mmCIF file of C-alpha atoms in Angstrom:
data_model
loop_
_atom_site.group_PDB
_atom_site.id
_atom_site.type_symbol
_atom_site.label_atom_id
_atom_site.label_comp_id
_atom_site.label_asym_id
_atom_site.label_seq_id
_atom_site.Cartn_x
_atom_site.Cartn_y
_atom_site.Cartn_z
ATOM 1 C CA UNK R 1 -1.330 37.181 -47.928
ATOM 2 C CA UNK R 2 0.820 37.050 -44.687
ATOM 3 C CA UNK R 3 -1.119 36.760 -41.020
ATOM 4 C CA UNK R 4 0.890 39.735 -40.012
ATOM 5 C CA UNK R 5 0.313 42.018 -42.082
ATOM 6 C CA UNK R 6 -3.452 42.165 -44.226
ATOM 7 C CA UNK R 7 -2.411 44.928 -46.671
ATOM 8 C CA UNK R 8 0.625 42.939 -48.352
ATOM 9 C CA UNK R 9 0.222 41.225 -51.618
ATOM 10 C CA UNK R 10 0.711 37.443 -52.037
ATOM 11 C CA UNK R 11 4.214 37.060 -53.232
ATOM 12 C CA UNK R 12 4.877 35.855 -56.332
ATOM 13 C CA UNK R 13 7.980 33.295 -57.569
ATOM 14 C CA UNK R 14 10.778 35.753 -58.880
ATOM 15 C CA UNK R 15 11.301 33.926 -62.330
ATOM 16 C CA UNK R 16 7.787 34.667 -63.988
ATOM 17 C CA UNK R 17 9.345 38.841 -63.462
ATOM 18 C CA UNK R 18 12.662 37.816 -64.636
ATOM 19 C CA UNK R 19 10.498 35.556 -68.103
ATOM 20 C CA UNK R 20 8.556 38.668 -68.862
ATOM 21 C CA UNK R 21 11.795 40.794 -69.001
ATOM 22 C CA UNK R 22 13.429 38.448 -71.578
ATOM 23 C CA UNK R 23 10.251 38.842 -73.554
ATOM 24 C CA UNK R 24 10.368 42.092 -73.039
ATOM 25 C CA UNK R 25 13.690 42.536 -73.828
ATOM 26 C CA UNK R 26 13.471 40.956 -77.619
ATOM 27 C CA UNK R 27 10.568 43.335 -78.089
ATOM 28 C CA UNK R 28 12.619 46.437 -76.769
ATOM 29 C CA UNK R 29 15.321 45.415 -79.016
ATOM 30 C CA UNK R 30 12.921 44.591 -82.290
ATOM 31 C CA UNK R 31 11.675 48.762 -81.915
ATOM 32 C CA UNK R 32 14.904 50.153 -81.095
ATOM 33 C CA UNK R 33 16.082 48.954 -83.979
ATOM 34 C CA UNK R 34 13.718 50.040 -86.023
ATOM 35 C CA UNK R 35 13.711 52.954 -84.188
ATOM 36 C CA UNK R 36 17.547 53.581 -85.331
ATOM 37 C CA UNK R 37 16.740 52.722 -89.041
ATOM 38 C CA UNK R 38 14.160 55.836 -89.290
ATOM 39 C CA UNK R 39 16.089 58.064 -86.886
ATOM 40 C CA UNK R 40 17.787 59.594 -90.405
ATOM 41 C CA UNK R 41 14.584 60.403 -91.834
ATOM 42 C CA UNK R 42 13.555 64.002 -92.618
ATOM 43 C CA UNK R 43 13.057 66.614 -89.757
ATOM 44 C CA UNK R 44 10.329 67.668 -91.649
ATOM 45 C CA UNK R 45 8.154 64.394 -91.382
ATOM 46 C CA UNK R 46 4.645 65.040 -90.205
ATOM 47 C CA UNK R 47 3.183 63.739 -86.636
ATOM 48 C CA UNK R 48 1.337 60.915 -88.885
ATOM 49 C CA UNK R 49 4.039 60.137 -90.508
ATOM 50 C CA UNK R 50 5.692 59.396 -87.369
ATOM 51 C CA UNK R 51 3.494 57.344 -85.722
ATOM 52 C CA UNK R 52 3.428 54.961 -88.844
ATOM 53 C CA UNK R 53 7.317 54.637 -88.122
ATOM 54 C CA UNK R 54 8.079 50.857 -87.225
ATOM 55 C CA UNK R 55 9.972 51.345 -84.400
ATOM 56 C CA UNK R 56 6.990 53.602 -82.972
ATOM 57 C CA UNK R 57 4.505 50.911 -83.532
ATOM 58 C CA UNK R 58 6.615 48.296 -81.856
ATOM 59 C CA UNK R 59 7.667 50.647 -78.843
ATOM 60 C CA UNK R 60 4.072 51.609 -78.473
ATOM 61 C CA UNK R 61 2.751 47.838 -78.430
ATOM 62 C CA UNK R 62 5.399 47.565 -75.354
ATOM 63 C CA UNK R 63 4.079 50.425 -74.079
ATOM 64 C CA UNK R 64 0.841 49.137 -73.800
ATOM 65 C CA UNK R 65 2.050 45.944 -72.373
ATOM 66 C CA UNK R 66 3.865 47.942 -69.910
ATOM 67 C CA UNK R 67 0.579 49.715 -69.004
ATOM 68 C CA UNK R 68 -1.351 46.032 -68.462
ATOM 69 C CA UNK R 69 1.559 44.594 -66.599
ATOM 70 C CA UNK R 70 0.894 47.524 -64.127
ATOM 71 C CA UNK R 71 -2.664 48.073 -64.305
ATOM 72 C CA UNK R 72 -2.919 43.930 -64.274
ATOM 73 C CA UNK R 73 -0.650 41.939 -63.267
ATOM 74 C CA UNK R 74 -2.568 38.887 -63.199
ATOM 75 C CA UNK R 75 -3.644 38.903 -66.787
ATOM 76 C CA UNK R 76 -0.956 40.334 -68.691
ATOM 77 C CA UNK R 77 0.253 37.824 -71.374
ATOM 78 C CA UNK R 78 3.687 37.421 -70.116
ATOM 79 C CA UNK R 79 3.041 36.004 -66.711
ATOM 80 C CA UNK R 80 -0.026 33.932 -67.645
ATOM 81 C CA UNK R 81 2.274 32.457 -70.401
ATOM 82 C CA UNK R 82 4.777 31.925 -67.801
ATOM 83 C CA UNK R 83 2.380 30.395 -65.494
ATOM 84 C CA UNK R 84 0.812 28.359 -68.049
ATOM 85 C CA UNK R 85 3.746 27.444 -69.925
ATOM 86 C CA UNK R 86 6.583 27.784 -68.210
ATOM 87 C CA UNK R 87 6.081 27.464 -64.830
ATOM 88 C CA UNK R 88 4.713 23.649 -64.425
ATOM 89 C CA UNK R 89 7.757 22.760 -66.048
ATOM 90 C CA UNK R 90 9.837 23.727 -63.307
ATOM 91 C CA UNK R 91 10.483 23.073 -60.171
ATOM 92 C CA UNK R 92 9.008 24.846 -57.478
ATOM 93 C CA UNK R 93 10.790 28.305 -56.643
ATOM 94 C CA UNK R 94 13.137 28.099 -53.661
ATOM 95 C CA UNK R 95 11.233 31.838 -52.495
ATOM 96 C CA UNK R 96 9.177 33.989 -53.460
ATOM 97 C CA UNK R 97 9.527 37.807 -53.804
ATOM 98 C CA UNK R 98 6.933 40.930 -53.048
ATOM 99 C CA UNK R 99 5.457 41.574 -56.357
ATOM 100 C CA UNK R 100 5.207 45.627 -55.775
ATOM 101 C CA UNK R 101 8.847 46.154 -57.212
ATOM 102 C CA UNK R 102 8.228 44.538 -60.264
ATOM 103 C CA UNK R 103 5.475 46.192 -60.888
ATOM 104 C CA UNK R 104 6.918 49.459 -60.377
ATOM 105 C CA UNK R 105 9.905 48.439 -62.672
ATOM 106 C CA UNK R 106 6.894 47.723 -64.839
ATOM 107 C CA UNK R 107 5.708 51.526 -64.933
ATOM 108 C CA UNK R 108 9.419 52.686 -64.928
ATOM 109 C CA UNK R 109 9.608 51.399 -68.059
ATOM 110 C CA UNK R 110 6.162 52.237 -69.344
ATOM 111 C CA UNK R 111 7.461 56.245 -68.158
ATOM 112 C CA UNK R 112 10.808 55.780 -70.163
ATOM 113 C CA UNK R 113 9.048 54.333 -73.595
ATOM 114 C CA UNK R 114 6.389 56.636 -73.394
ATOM 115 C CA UNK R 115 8.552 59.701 -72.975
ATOM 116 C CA UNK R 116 10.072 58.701 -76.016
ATOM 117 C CA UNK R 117 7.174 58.065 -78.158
ATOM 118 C CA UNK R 118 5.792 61.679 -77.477
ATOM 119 C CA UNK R 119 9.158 63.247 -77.586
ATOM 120 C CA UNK R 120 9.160 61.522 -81.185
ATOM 121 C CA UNK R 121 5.980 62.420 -82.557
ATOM 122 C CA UNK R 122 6.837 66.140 -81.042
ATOM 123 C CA UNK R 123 9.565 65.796 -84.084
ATOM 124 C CA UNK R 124 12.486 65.265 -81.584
ATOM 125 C CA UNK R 125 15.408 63.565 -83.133
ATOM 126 C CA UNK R 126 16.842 60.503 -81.594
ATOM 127 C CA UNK R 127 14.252 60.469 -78.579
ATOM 128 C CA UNK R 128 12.419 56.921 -79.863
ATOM 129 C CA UNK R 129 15.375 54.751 -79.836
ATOM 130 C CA UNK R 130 17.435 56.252 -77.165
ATOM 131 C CA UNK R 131 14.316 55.631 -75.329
ATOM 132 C CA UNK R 132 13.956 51.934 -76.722
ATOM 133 C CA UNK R 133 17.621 51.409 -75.960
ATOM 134 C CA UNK R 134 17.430 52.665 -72.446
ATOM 135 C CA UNK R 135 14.400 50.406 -72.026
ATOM 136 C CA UNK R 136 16.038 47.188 -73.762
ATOM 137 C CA UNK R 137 19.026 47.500 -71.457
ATOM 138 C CA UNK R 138 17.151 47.688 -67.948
ATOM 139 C CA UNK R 139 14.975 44.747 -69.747
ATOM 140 C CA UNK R 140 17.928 43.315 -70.542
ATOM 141 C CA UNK R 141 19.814 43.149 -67.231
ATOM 142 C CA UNK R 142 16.901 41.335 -65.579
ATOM 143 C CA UNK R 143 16.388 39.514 -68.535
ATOM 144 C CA UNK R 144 20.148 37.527 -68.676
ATOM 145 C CA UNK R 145 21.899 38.990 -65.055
ATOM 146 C CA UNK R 146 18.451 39.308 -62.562
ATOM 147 C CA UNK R 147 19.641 42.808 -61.471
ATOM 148 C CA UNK R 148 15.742 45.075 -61.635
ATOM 149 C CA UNK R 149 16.711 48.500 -62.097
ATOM 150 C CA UNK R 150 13.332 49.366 -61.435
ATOM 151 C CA UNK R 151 12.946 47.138 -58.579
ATOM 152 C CA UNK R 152 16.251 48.413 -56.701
ATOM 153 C CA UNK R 153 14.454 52.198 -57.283
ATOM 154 C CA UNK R 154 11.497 51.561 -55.664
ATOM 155 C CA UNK R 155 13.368 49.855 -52.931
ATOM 156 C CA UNK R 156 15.507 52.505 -52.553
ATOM 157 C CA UNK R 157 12.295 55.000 -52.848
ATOM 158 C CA UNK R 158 10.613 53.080 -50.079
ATOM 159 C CA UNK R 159 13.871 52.979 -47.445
ATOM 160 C CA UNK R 160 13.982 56.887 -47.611
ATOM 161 C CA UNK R 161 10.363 57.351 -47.413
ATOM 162 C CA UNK R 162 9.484 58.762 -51.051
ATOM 163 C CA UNK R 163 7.145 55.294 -51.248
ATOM 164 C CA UNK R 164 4.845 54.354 -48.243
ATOM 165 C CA UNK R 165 4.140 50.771 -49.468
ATOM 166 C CA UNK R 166 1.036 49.216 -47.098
ATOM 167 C CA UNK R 167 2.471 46.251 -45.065
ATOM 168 C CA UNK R 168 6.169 47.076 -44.830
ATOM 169 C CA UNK R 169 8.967 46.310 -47.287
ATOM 170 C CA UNK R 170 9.292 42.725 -46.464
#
């Protein structure tokens, strides 16, 4: 924490973010693509039957890994693996970044996957993997390019006042 302002979280080194999204990103991909093998099956398919779809099951474990990355940072399996792992085989980060956009790109994406999962157990054609794919490619572009959709939104959220983040922007 900074000596000028109390409220703002430590920051954090902008490559454990950017290791978690290309984790992510495989795991988007693996249920979208499952999600597009059952998107044929019958309209008539019941709620249970749904929710035993592959592509549901995978989405939903990202889901839930979207809901600890948010709920805690510190001990969700991507950054500990990338602080364990990863990150004492590198060299020390030339900055570090505020960790509040990533987490809100965090439940950005946990909003987009689970608005598909309920859409698709509603019966809802197509709703699971458009939802995956929207997911995957947001996960994606941080993943391989380092552009955070969700990050630039809550920076852009903050700047016009929609987000009051304690401690200032930067």
């Amino acid at each position: 924490m900074s000596s000028d302002s109390p409220s703002r979280p430590a920051p954090i080194d902008p490559r454990g973010p950017r290791f978690a999204a290309t984790v992510t990103s495989v795991l988007l991909l693996l249920g979208t693509f499952f999600a597009l093998l059952s998107a044929a099956s019958p309209l008539g398919a019941t709620a249970a039957a749904r929710a035993a779809d592959p592509g549901f099951i995978v989405l939903a474990i990202a889901a839930a890994l979207f809901v600890w990355g948010v709920a805690s940072p510190s001990t969700a399996p991507w950054g500990v693996l990338f602080r364990t792992l990863v990150r004492p085989r590198l060299a020390p980060p030339v900055d570090l970044e505020d960790p509040r956009p990533p987490r809100f790109a965090q439940l950005v994406g946990l909003v987009v996957v689970s608005t598909g999962l309920v859409l698709h157990l509603a019966g809802v054609p197509w709703a699971l993997p458009i939802a995956g794919g929207l997911a995957f490619a947001a996960a994606f572009l941080n993943a391989a390019f380092g552009v955070c959709l969700g990050c630039l939104l809550y920076l852009g959220l903050a700047r016009v006042g929609a987000l009051r983040p304690r401690g200032g922007l930067a």
